[in-house]
């Protein structure tokens, strides 16, 4: 255990100012996504998704079978993913090399999921939910950050 | 300090995230309401349903508070019809008008349904209005559309139009509003099964069926 801890701390290397800003921005975006995902999870758990502020399109999307995996609201997985991105971004900002790889992998997985969900909204449900579009925008921004700064993990 | 700082930041965010989720959940969770069977309030006669189908002595009564312009209510309409067909004489269905002010044509739709009810065509109009919800909800003059529905159902149009704004229909809406107030109902759809509100988390056709089955399986109290 002590050895493992020593390995983790030895991962931490001094980071450039640019990287710190990059991961701070990413962490803030993930925080915004986390807040929204928590709100949607609570809405789904309390049954308020059915009401959806009186918006038929929102109801059509969030009330659909695509918004759940079994008994679990998809938003709860989103919350978990955003929290992971936040965690990896924070650790990366402090110079942990391994978390930078995890950060990139998680963002790419979320990007792929977002593309699928946009496809579902556009072609299967024929309706868009503003909460989902906000989340998609955040993930596009995160992906943009990852793409715009190639080789982050390799340069550390 | 620098080594433990990211752990502290992540831990704080985790605690705040979980805490805010729990607080939000508690704030949004509505207490499960129980409908008194006996009329006990000044709005006592509100307990007597105006629009119902199924035998009065059915072992299970489903009481729905609905708004014709609310999309989730529209989505519930056909599943409830299916339940009526499936449970037959075991289920009595009561519909309560609850037109929400935020829906432009909801009250007019409720008046149209009640006016049709005065010519014994409430449930036919109820089904038609829900089925065509997407059409009239966005119309500038929904009255014309409801008139056409009345024509389709073979109603006396002169009487229908007179009844829509007449005292009898207004009284029916007032009775249902009093019932909603009595029970503390604020949202649509709100469904009671044998006087117990179906919780928001179970507010789907499967959940309502489960509530009906549970009510049917309950041993009669001696």
mmCIF file of C-alpha atoms in Angstrom:
data_model
loop_
_atom_site.group_PDB
_atom_site.id
_atom_site.type_symbol
_atom_site.label_atom_id
_atom_site.label_comp_id
_atom_site.label_asym_id
_atom_site.label_seq_id
_atom_site.Cartn_x
_atom_site.Cartn_y
_atom_site.Cartn_z
ATOM 1 C CA UNK A 1 0.000 0.000 0.000
ATOM 2 C CA UNK A 2 2.824 2.300 1.016
ATOM 3 C CA UNK A 3 4.706 1.271 -2.082
ATOM 4 C CA UNK A 4 1.709 2.000 -4.275
ATOM 5 C CA UNK A 5 1.353 5.419 -2.735
ATOM 6 C CA UNK A 6 5.023 6.077 -3.365
ATOM 7 C CA UNK A 7 4.542 5.125 -7.047
ATOM 8 C CA UNK A 8 1.607 7.504 -7.362
ATOM 9 C CA UNK A 9 3.459 10.433 -5.934
ATOM 10 C CA UNK A 10 6.487 9.715 -8.088
ATOM 11 C CA UNK A 11 4.128 10.169 -11.110
ATOM 12 C CA UNK A 12 3.698 13.792 -10.208
ATOM 13 C CA UNK A 13 6.035 15.981 -12.195
ATOM 14 C CA UNK A 14 6.271 19.756 -12.477
ATOM 15 C CA UNK A 15 3.776 21.020 -15.047
ATOM 16 C CA UNK A 16 4.007 23.971 -17.405
ATOM 17 C CA UNK A 17 1.735 26.970 -16.892
ATOM 18 C CA UNK A 18 -0.041 26.169 -20.179
ATOM 19 C CA UNK A 19 -0.912 22.675 -19.017
ATOM 20 C CA UNK A 20 -2.219 23.933 -15.714
ATOM 21 C CA UNK A 21 -4.534 26.352 -17.529
ATOM 22 C CA UNK A 22 -5.589 23.612 -19.961
ATOM 23 C CA UNK A 23 -6.539 21.178 -17.217
ATOM 24 C CA UNK A 24 -8.143 23.889 -15.099
ATOM 25 C CA UNK A 25 -10.424 24.849 -17.986
ATOM 26 C CA UNK A 26 -11.192 21.158 -18.563
ATOM 27 C CA UNK A 27 -11.977 20.686 -14.857
ATOM 28 C CA UNK A 28 -14.357 23.689 -14.895
ATOM 29 C CA UNK A 29 -16.158 22.335 -17.976
ATOM 30 C CA UNK A 30 -16.454 18.950 -16.271
ATOM 31 C CA UNK A 31 -17.875 20.640 -13.172
ATOM 32 C CA UNK A 32 -20.588 22.327 -15.260
ATOM 33 C CA UNK A 33 -21.422 18.983 -16.843
ATOM 34 C CA UNK A 34 -21.446 17.285 -13.441
ATOM 35 C CA UNK A 35 -23.927 19.834 -12.072
ATOM 36 C CA UNK A 36 -26.252 19.332 -15.032
ATOM 37 C CA UNK A 37 -25.978 15.544 -14.928
ATOM 38 C CA UNK A 38 -26.822 15.520 -11.206
ATOM 39 C CA UNK A 39 -29.863 17.702 -11.879
ATOM 40 C CA UNK A 40 -31.058 15.367 -14.656
ATOM 41 C CA UNK A 41 -30.441 12.285 -12.504
ATOM 42 C CA UNK A 42 -32.546 13.741 -9.702
ATOM 43 C CA UNK A 43 -35.245 14.673 -12.207
ATOM 44 C CA UNK A 44 -35.304 11.115 -13.522
ATOM 45 C CA UNK A 45 -35.360 9.590 -10.023
ATOM 46 C CA UNK A 46 -38.196 11.805 -8.811
ATOM 47 C CA UNK A 47 -40.223 11.222 -11.961
ATOM 48 C CA UNK A 48 -40.088 14.878 -12.962
ATOM 49 C CA UNK A 49 -38.658 13.912 -16.322
ATOM 50 C CA UNK A 50 -42.228 13.158 -17.256
ATOM 51 C CA UNK A 51 -43.154 16.790 -16.701
ATOM 52 C CA UNK A 52 -40.040 18.278 -18.281
ATOM 53 C CA UNK A 53 -41.178 21.863 -17.884
ATOM 54 C CA UNK A 54 -44.023 21.333 -20.314
ATOM 55 C CA UNK A 55 -41.642 20.929 -23.267
ATOM 56 C CA UNK A 56 -42.868 18.125 -25.546
ATOM 57 C CA UNK A 57 -39.440 17.632 -27.189
ATOM 58 C CA UNK A 58 -37.635 17.463 -23.865
ATOM 59 C CA UNK A 59 -40.179 14.977 -22.584
ATOM 60 C CA UNK A 60 -39.889 12.919 -25.744
ATOM 61 C CA UNK A 61 -36.127 12.559 -25.278
ATOM 62 C CA UNK A 62 -35.761 12.272 -21.508
ATOM 63 C CA UNK A 63 -38.866 10.126 -21.184
ATOM 64 C CA UNK A 64 -37.691 7.706 -23.880
ATOM 65 C CA UNK A 65 -36.183 4.282 -23.334
ATOM 66 C CA UNK A 66 -32.852 5.639 -24.637
ATOM 67 C CA UNK A 67 -32.572 7.821 -21.508
ATOM 68 C CA UNK A 68 -32.297 4.779 -19.234
ATOM 69 C CA UNK A 69 -30.151 1.692 -18.990
ATOM 70 C CA UNK A 70 -32.350 -0.750 -17.149
ATOM 71 C CA UNK A 71 -33.504 1.003 -14.003
ATOM 72 C CA UNK A 72 -30.619 3.467 -14.119
ATOM 73 C CA UNK A 73 -31.010 6.937 -15.681
ATOM 74 C CA UNK A 74 -28.377 7.576 -18.338
ATOM 75 C CA UNK A 75 -27.723 10.928 -16.652
ATOM 76 C CA UNK A 76 -26.267 9.119 -13.623
ATOM 77 C CA UNK A 77 -23.620 7.551 -15.870
ATOM 78 C CA UNK A 78 -23.026 11.023 -17.281
ATOM 79 C CA UNK A 79 -22.470 12.335 -13.748
ATOM 80 C CA UNK A 80 -19.962 9.560 -13.104
ATOM 81 C CA UNK A 81 -18.156 10.300 -16.372
ATOM 82 C CA UNK A 82 -18.002 14.048 -15.692
ATOM 83 C CA UNK A 83 -16.719 13.385 -12.183
ATOM 84 C CA UNK A 84 -14.005 11.106 -13.613
ATOM 85 C CA UNK A 85 -12.990 13.772 -16.122
ATOM 86 C CA UNK A 86 -12.870 16.336 -13.314
ATOM 87 C CA UNK A 87 -10.724 14.052 -11.153
ATOM 88 C CA UNK A 88 -8.305 13.225 -13.963
ATOM 89 C CA UNK A 89 -8.056 16.890 -14.947
ATOM 90 C CA UNK A 90 -7.275 17.977 -11.395
ATOM 91 C CA UNK A 91 -4.598 15.314 -10.932
ATOM 92 C CA UNK A 92 -3.149 16.082 -14.365
ATOM 93 C CA UNK A 93 -2.974 19.767 -13.470
ATOM 94 C CA UNK A 94 -0.806 18.735 -10.539
ATOM 95 C CA UNK A 95 1.544 16.846 -12.848
ATOM 96 C CA UNK A 96 0.343 13.241 -12.640
ATOM 97 C CA UNK A 97 1.275 11.709 -16.015
ATOM 98 C CA UNK A 98 -0.911 8.617 -15.896
ATOM 99 C CA UNK A 99 -4.142 10.526 -15.247
ATOM 100 C CA UNK A 100 -3.511 12.550 -18.422
ATOM 101 C CA UNK A 101 -3.993 9.367 -20.431
ATOM 102 C CA UNK A 102 -7.113 8.446 -18.474
ATOM 103 C CA UNK A 103 -8.402 11.982 -19.051
ATOM 104 C CA UNK A 104 -8.018 11.663 -22.819
ATOM 105 C CA UNK A 105 -9.550 8.178 -22.964
ATOM 106 C CA UNK A 106 -12.584 9.255 -20.909
ATOM 107 C CA UNK A 107 -13.167 12.378 -23.022
ATOM 108 C CA UNK A 108 -13.014 10.352 -26.247
ATOM 109 C CA UNK A 109 -15.457 7.781 -24.831
ATOM 110 C CA UNK A 110 -17.837 10.585 -23.845
ATOM 111 C CA UNK A 111 -17.474 12.112 -27.300
ATOM 112 C CA UNK A 112 -18.423 8.799 -28.936
ATOM 113 C CA UNK A 113 -21.435 8.456 -26.607
ATOM 114 C CA UNK A 114 -22.488 12.025 -27.412
ATOM 115 C CA UNK A 115 -22.404 11.310 -31.144
ATOM 116 C CA UNK A 116 -24.628 8.275 -30.579
ATOM 117 C CA UNK A 117 -27.087 10.269 -28.463
ATOM 118 C CA UNK A 118 -27.234 13.074 -31.039
ATOM 119 C CA UNK A 119 -27.974 10.453 -33.687
ATOM 120 C CA UNK A 120 -30.760 9.045 -31.500
ATOM 121 C CA UNK A 121 -32.291 12.494 -31.022
ATOM 122 C CA UNK A 122 -32.038 13.503 -34.671
ATOM 123 C CA UNK A 123 -33.001 10.299 -36.450
ATOM 124 C CA UNK A 124 -34.818 8.030 -34.025
ATOM 125 C CA UNK A 125 -36.724 10.385 -31.724
ATOM 126 C CA UNK A 126 -36.900 13.408 -34.040
ATOM 127 C CA UNK A 127 -36.649 15.693 -31.032
ATOM 128 C CA UNK A 128 -33.875 17.529 -29.235
ATOM 129 C CA UNK A 129 -33.646 18.167 -25.511
ATOM 130 C CA UNK A 130 -31.945 21.392 -24.462
ATOM 131 C CA UNK A 131 -30.226 19.734 -21.481
ATOM 132 C CA UNK A 132 -28.735 17.089 -23.768
ATOM 133 C CA UNK A 133 -27.571 19.748 -26.227
ATOM 134 C CA UNK A 134 -25.888 21.680 -23.414
ATOM 135 C CA UNK A 135 -24.079 18.523 -22.335
ATOM 136 C CA UNK A 136 -23.102 17.798 -25.946
ATOM 137 C CA UNK A 137 -21.656 21.311 -26.237
ATOM 138 C CA UNK A 138 -19.552 20.770 -23.103
ATOM 139 C CA UNK A 139 -18.210 17.476 -24.420
ATOM 140 C CA UNK A 140 -17.413 19.012 -27.796
ATOM 141 C CA UNK A 141 -15.457 21.718 -25.971
ATOM 142 C CA UNK A 142 -13.587 19.110 -23.920
ATOM 143 C CA UNK A 143 -12.837 17.106 -27.060
ATOM 144 C CA UNK A 144 -11.712 20.293 -28.772
ATOM 145 C CA UNK A 145 -9.304 20.944 -25.925
ATOM 146 C CA UNK A 146 -7.888 17.428 -26.205
ATOM 147 C CA UNK A 147 -7.515 17.674 -29.990
ATOM 148 C CA UNK A 148 -6.041 21.183 -29.903
ATOM 149 C CA UNK A 149 -3.296 20.155 -27.511
ATOM 150 C CA UNK A 150 -1.770 16.986 -28.988
ATOM 151 C CA UNK A 151 0.715 14.892 -27.107
ATOM 152 C CA UNK A 152 -0.202 16.140 -23.667
ATOM 153 C CA UNK A 153 0.529 12.859 -21.984
ATOM 154 C CA UNK A 154 3.699 12.203 -23.939
ATOM 155 C CA UNK A 155 5.304 15.541 -23.156
ATOM 156 C CA UNK A 156 4.920 15.262 -19.406
ATOM 157 C CA UNK B 1 0.521 19.917 0.989
ATOM 158 C CA UNK B 2 0.923 20.059 -2.800
ATOM 159 C CA UNK B 3 0.661 16.257 -3.027
ATOM 160 C CA UNK B 4 -2.561 16.031 -1.085
ATOM 161 C CA UNK B 5 -4.165 19.132 -2.625
ATOM 162 C CA UNK B 6 -5.675 17.341 -5.682
ATOM 163 C CA UNK B 7 -7.102 14.673 -3.364
ATOM 164 C CA UNK B 8 -8.638 17.378 -1.177
ATOM 165 C CA UNK B 9 -10.112 19.195 -4.195
ATOM 166 C CA UNK B 10 -11.616 15.999 -5.632
ATOM 167 C CA UNK B 11 -12.950 14.953 -2.215
ATOM 168 C CA UNK B 12 -14.597 18.352 -1.677
ATOM 169 C CA UNK B 13 -16.246 18.220 -5.111
ATOM 170 C CA UNK B 14 -17.423 14.655 -4.459
ATOM 171 C CA UNK B 15 -18.978 15.633 -1.129
ATOM 172 C CA UNK B 16 -20.612 18.761 -2.602
ATOM 173 C CA UNK B 17 -21.904 16.775 -5.618
ATOM 174 C CA UNK B 18 -23.420 13.996 -3.521
ATOM 175 C CA UNK B 19 -24.749 16.441 -0.939
ATOM 176 C CA UNK B 20 -26.399 18.705 -3.500
ATOM 177 C CA UNK B 21 -27.883 15.662 -5.233
ATOM 178 C CA UNK B 22 -29.412 14.445 -1.966
ATOM 179 C CA UNK B 23 -30.740 17.919 -1.073
ATOM 180 C CA UNK B 24 -32.236 18.337 -4.550
ATOM 181 C CA UNK B 25 -33.784 14.874 -4.412
ATOM 182 C CA UNK B 26 -35.393 15.589 -1.049
ATOM 183 C CA UNK B 27 -36.657 18.957 -2.243
ATOM 184 C CA UNK B 28 -38.181 17.491 -5.381
ATOM 185 C CA UNK B 29 -39.585 14.307 -3.884
ATOM 186 C CA UNK B 30 -43.235 14.919 -3.228
ATOM 187 C CA UNK B 31 -44.782 13.261 -0.228
ATOM 188 C CA UNK B 32 -47.053 10.434 -1.287
ATOM 189 C CA UNK B 33 -50.578 11.702 -0.952
ATOM 190 C CA UNK B 34 -53.470 9.688 0.322
ATOM 191 C CA UNK B 35 -56.947 10.429 -0.861
ATOM 192 C CA UNK B 36 -59.652 10.254 1.786
ATOM 193 C CA UNK B 37 -62.523 8.052 0.731
ATOM 194 C CA UNK B 38 -65.060 9.968 2.729
ATOM 195 C CA UNK B 39 -65.777 13.563 1.926
ATOM 196 C CA UNK B 40 -64.381 15.455 4.873
ATOM 197 C CA UNK B 41 -63.791 18.938 3.582
ATOM 198 C CA UNK B 42 -66.047 21.841 2.664
ATOM 199 C CA UNK B 43 -65.471 20.726 -0.894
ATOM 200 C CA UNK B 44 -66.958 17.440 0.177
ATOM 201 C CA UNK B 45 -68.956 16.647 -2.915
ATOM 202 C CA UNK B 46 -65.730 16.863 -4.913
ATOM 203 C CA UNK B 47 -64.987 13.332 -3.711
ATOM 204 C CA UNK B 48 -67.845 12.087 -5.874
ATOM 205 C CA UNK B 49 -66.378 11.609 -9.326
ATOM 206 C CA UNK B 50 -68.145 13.090 -12.316
ATOM 207 C CA UNK B 51 -66.318 11.258 -15.064
ATOM 208 C CA UNK B 52 -65.792 7.591 -14.386
ATOM 209 C CA UNK B 53 -65.959 4.296 -16.214
ATOM 210 C CA UNK B 54 -66.012 0.750 -14.934
ATOM 211 C CA UNK B 55 -68.247 -0.633 -12.203
ATOM 212 C CA UNK B 56 -68.734 1.531 -9.100
ATOM 213 C CA UNK B 57 -68.042 -1.526 -6.921
ATOM 214 C CA UNK B 58 -64.772 -2.450 -8.638
ATOM 215 C CA UNK B 59 -62.054 -3.580 -6.207
ATOM 216 C CA UNK B 60 -59.613 -1.008 -7.614
ATOM 217 C CA UNK B 61 -60.239 2.642 -8.451
ATOM 218 C CA UNK B 62 -57.722 4.595 -10.497
ATOM 219 C CA UNK B 63 -58.201 8.329 -10.124
ATOM 220 C CA UNK B 64 -56.267 10.475 -12.593
ATOM 221 C CA UNK B 65 -55.772 14.237 -12.486
ATOM 222 C CA UNK B 66 -55.061 15.211 -16.065
ATOM 223 C CA UNK B 67 -54.481 18.220 -18.270
ATOM 224 C CA UNK B 68 -55.406 17.656 -21.930
ATOM 225 C CA UNK B 69 -52.479 19.779 -23.133
ATOM 226 C CA UNK B 70 -49.844 18.094 -20.977
ATOM 227 C CA UNK B 71 -47.739 15.719 -23.128
ATOM 228 C CA UNK B 72 -47.148 13.115 -20.393
ATOM 229 C CA UNK B 73 -50.912 12.960 -19.760
ATOM 230 C CA UNK B 74 -51.430 12.338 -23.464
ATOM 231 C CA UNK B 75 -48.856 9.596 -23.345
ATOM 232 C CA UNK B 76 -50.722 7.987 -20.461
ATOM 233 C CA UNK B 77 -54.096 8.055 -22.198
ATOM 234 C CA UNK B 78 -53.754 4.925 -24.320
ATOM 235 C CA UNK B 79 -52.005 2.808 -21.642
ATOM 236 C CA UNK B 80 -54.870 3.632 -19.253
ATOM 237 C CA UNK B 81 -57.367 2.587 -21.925
ATOM 238 C CA UNK B 82 -55.434 -0.666 -22.272
ATOM 239 C CA UNK B 83 -55.631 -1.153 -18.496
ATOM 240 C CA UNK B 84 -59.399 -0.622 -18.649
ATOM 241 C CA UNK B 85 -59.628 -3.356 -21.280
ATOM 242 C CA UNK B 86 -57.258 -5.698 -19.437
ATOM 243 C CA UNK B 87 -58.710 -5.422 -15.922
ATOM 244 C CA UNK B 88 -62.349 -5.125 -17.084
ATOM 245 C CA UNK B 89 -64.744 -5.219 -14.121
ATOM 246 C CA UNK B 90 -61.899 -5.148 -11.611
ATOM 247 C CA UNK B 91 -60.992 -1.549 -12.405
ATOM 248 C CA UNK B 92 -62.870 1.712 -12.164
ATOM 249 C CA UNK B 93 -61.259 4.738 -13.802
ATOM 250 C CA UNK B 94 -61.981 8.274 -12.679
ATOM 251 C CA UNK B 95 -60.787 11.302 -14.630
ATOM 252 C CA UNK B 96 -60.370 14.668 -12.922
ATOM 253 C CA UNK B 97 -59.951 17.857 -14.911
ATOM 254 C CA UNK B 98 -56.856 19.811 -13.965
ATOM 255 C CA UNK B 99 -56.122 22.310 -16.755
ATOM 256 C CA UNK B 100 -52.826 23.993 -15.878
ATOM 257 C CA UNK B 101 -52.660 27.767 -16.445
ATOM 258 C CA UNK B 102 -49.360 27.440 -18.343
ATOM 259 C CA UNK B 103 -51.119 25.559 -21.140
ATOM 260 C CA UNK B 104 -52.921 27.943 -23.458
ATOM 261 C CA UNK B 105 -55.766 25.692 -24.616
ATOM 262 C CA UNK B 106 -55.967 23.285 -21.676
ATOM 263 C CA UNK B 107 -59.048 24.856 -20.086
ATOM 264 C CA UNK B 108 -60.859 25.056 -23.415
ATOM 265 C CA UNK B 109 -60.083 21.382 -23.993
ATOM 266 C CA UNK B 110 -61.426 20.510 -20.536
ATOM 267 C CA UNK B 111 -64.584 22.494 -21.270
ATOM 268 C CA UNK B 112 -64.989 20.681 -24.597
ATOM 269 C CA UNK B 113 -64.620 17.289 -22.919
ATOM 270 C CA UNK B 114 -67.093 18.166 -20.165
ATOM 271 C CA UNK B 115 -69.539 19.629 -22.688
ATOM 272 C CA UNK B 116 -69.305 16.359 -24.610
ATOM 273 C CA UNK B 117 -69.896 14.604 -21.293
ATOM 274 C CA UNK B 118 -73.231 16.368 -20.978
ATOM 275 C CA UNK B 119 -74.187 14.510 -24.154
ATOM 276 C CA UNK B 120 -72.737 11.248 -22.769
ATOM 277 C CA UNK B 121 -69.662 11.367 -24.977
ATOM 278 C CA UNK B 122 -67.024 12.392 -22.436
ATOM 279 C CA UNK B 123 -64.686 9.434 -22.903
ATOM 280 C CA UNK B 124 -64.922 9.550 -26.686
ATOM 281 C CA UNK B 125 -64.002 13.254 -26.620
ATOM 282 C CA UNK B 126 -61.323 12.567 -23.974
ATOM 283 C CA UNK B 127 -59.646 10.007 -26.238
ATOM 284 C CA UNK B 128 -59.964 12.167 -29.336
ATOM 285 C CA UNK B 129 -58.526 15.264 -27.650
ATOM 286 C CA UNK B 130 -55.554 13.335 -26.305
ATOM 287 C CA UNK B 131 -54.951 11.544 -29.602
ATOM 288 C CA UNK B 132 -54.929 14.818 -31.526
ATOM 289 C CA UNK B 133 -53.064 16.761 -28.825
ATOM 290 C CA UNK B 134 -50.172 17.733 -31.112
ATOM 291 C CA UNK B 135 -52.610 19.280 -33.623
ATOM 292 C CA UNK B 136 -54.744 21.548 -31.462
ATOM 293 C CA UNK B 137 -52.053 22.434 -28.903
ATOM 294 C CA UNK B 138 -50.320 24.697 -31.397
ATOM 295 C CA UNK B 139 -53.462 25.981 -33.110
ATOM 296 C CA UNK B 140 -54.370 29.646 -32.865
ATOM 297 C CA UNK B 141 -58.077 28.879 -32.613
ATOM 298 C CA UNK B 142 -58.505 25.573 -30.819
ATOM 299 C CA UNK B 143 -62.246 26.178 -30.410
ATOM 300 C CA UNK B 144 -62.801 25.523 -34.120
ATOM 301 C CA UNK B 145 -60.924 22.226 -33.819
ATOM 302 C CA UNK B 146 -62.917 21.103 -30.766
ATOM 303 C CA UNK B 147 -66.072 21.957 -32.691
ATOM 304 C CA UNK B 148 -64.954 19.700 -35.491
ATOM 305 C CA UNK B 149 -64.325 16.903 -32.970
ATOM 306 C CA UNK B 150 -67.838 17.409 -31.625
ATOM 307 C CA UNK B 151 -69.090 17.067 -35.189
ATOM 308 C CA UNK B 152 -67.101 13.859 -35.682
ATOM 309 C CA UNK B 153 -68.662 12.442 -32.502
ATOM 310 C CA UNK B 154 -72.127 13.369 -33.734
ATOM 311 C CA UNK B 155 -72.877 15.834 -30.933
ATOM 312 C CA UNK B 156 -75.531 18.519 -31.052
ATOM 313 C CA UNK B 157 -73.213 21.404 -31.943
ATOM 314 C CA UNK B 158 -75.512 24.192 -30.785
ATOM 315 C CA UNK B 159 -75.839 22.616 -27.386
ATOM 316 C CA UNK B 160 -72.140 21.737 -27.289
ATOM 317 C CA UNK B 161 -71.091 25.350 -27.842
ATOM 318 C CA UNK B 162 -73.606 26.636 -25.342
ATOM 319 C CA UNK B 163 -72.529 24.076 -22.737
ATOM 320 C CA UNK B 164 -68.805 24.793 -23.090
ATOM 321 C CA UNK B 165 -69.185 28.155 -21.404
ATOM 322 C CA UNK B 166 -72.304 27.199 -19.495
ATOM 323 C CA UNK B 167 -72.629 26.973 -15.704
ATOM 324 C CA UNK B 168 -72.835 23.180 -15.597
ATOM 325 C CA UNK B 169 -69.445 22.675 -17.229
ATOM 326 C CA UNK B 170 -67.871 25.423 -15.126
ATOM 327 C CA UNK B 171 -69.229 23.779 -11.993
ATOM 328 C CA UNK B 172 -67.780 20.426 -13.024
ATOM 329 C CA UNK B 173 -64.356 22.001 -13.473
ATOM 330 C CA UNK B 174 -64.703 23.739 -10.114
ATOM 331 C CA UNK B 175 -65.577 20.448 -8.407
ATOM 332 C CA UNK B 176 -62.455 18.758 -9.804
ATOM 333 C CA UNK B 177 -60.330 21.783 -8.881
ATOM 334 C CA UNK B 178 -61.662 21.542 -5.335
ATOM 335 C CA UNK B 179 -60.793 17.844 -5.247
ATOM 336 C CA UNK B 180 -57.247 18.614 -6.437
ATOM 337 C CA UNK B 181 -56.892 21.294 -3.791
ATOM 338 C CA UNK B 182 -58.253 18.970 -1.139
ATOM 339 C CA UNK B 183 -55.650 16.332 -1.995
ATOM 340 C CA UNK B 184 -52.789 18.773 -2.516
ATOM 341 C CA UNK B 185 -52.360 17.829 -6.169
ATOM 342 C CA UNK B 186 -50.260 20.363 -8.073
ATOM 343 C CA UNK B 187 -48.926 18.495 -11.095
ATOM 344 C CA UNK B 188 -50.291 16.462 -13.948
ATOM 345 C CA UNK B 189 -50.539 13.606 -14.394
ATOM 346 C CA UNK B 190 -51.165 12.639 -10.796
ATOM 347 C CA UNK B 191 -52.628 9.185 -10.300
ATOM 348 C CA UNK B 192 -54.151 7.583 -7.240
ATOM 349 C CA UNK B 193 -54.800 3.859 -6.991
ATOM 350 C CA UNK B 194 -57.313 3.055 -4.280
ATOM 351 C CA UNK B 195 -56.582 6.392 -2.681
ATOM 352 C CA UNK B 196 -52.795 6.116 -2.630
ATOM 353 C CA UNK B 197 -50.777 8.284 -4.952
ATOM 354 C CA UNK B 198 -48.530 6.531 -7.440
ATOM 355 C CA UNK B 199 -45.076 7.961 -6.668
ATOM 356 C CA UNK B 200 -43.280 10.000 -9.305
ATOM 357 C CA UNK B 201 -40.663 7.286 -9.766
ATOM 358 C CA UNK B 202 -43.389 4.777 -10.695
ATOM 359 C CA UNK B 203 -45.342 7.184 -12.870
ATOM 360 C CA UNK B 204 -45.214 5.060 -15.993
ATOM 361 C CA UNK B 205 -47.607 2.447 -17.382
ATOM 362 C CA UNK B 206 -45.638 -0.401 -15.783
ATOM 363 C CA UNK B 207 -45.612 1.341 -12.412
ATOM 364 C CA UNK B 208 -49.345 2.034 -12.506
ATOM 365 C CA UNK B 209 -50.071 -1.578 -13.463
ATOM 366 C CA UNK B 210 -47.900 -2.724 -10.577
ATOM 367 C CA UNK B 211 -49.875 -0.461 -8.223
ATOM 368 C CA UNK B 212 -53.159 -1.899 -9.536
ATOM 369 C CA UNK B 213 -51.880 -5.467 -9.156
ATOM 370 C CA UNK B 214 -50.716 -4.714 -5.617
ATOM 371 C CA UNK B 215 -54.136 -3.275 -4.768
ATOM 372 C CA UNK B 216 -55.837 -6.358 -6.238
ATOM 373 C CA UNK B 217 -53.583 -8.705 -4.296
ATOM 374 C CA UNK B 218 -54.200 -6.966 -1.012
ATOM 375 C CA UNK B 219 -56.256 -9.188 1.287
ATOM 376 C CA UNK B 220 -59.586 -7.659 2.181
ATOM 377 C CA UNK B 221 -59.451 -6.238 5.681
ATOM 378 C CA UNK B 222 -61.850 -7.703 8.154
#
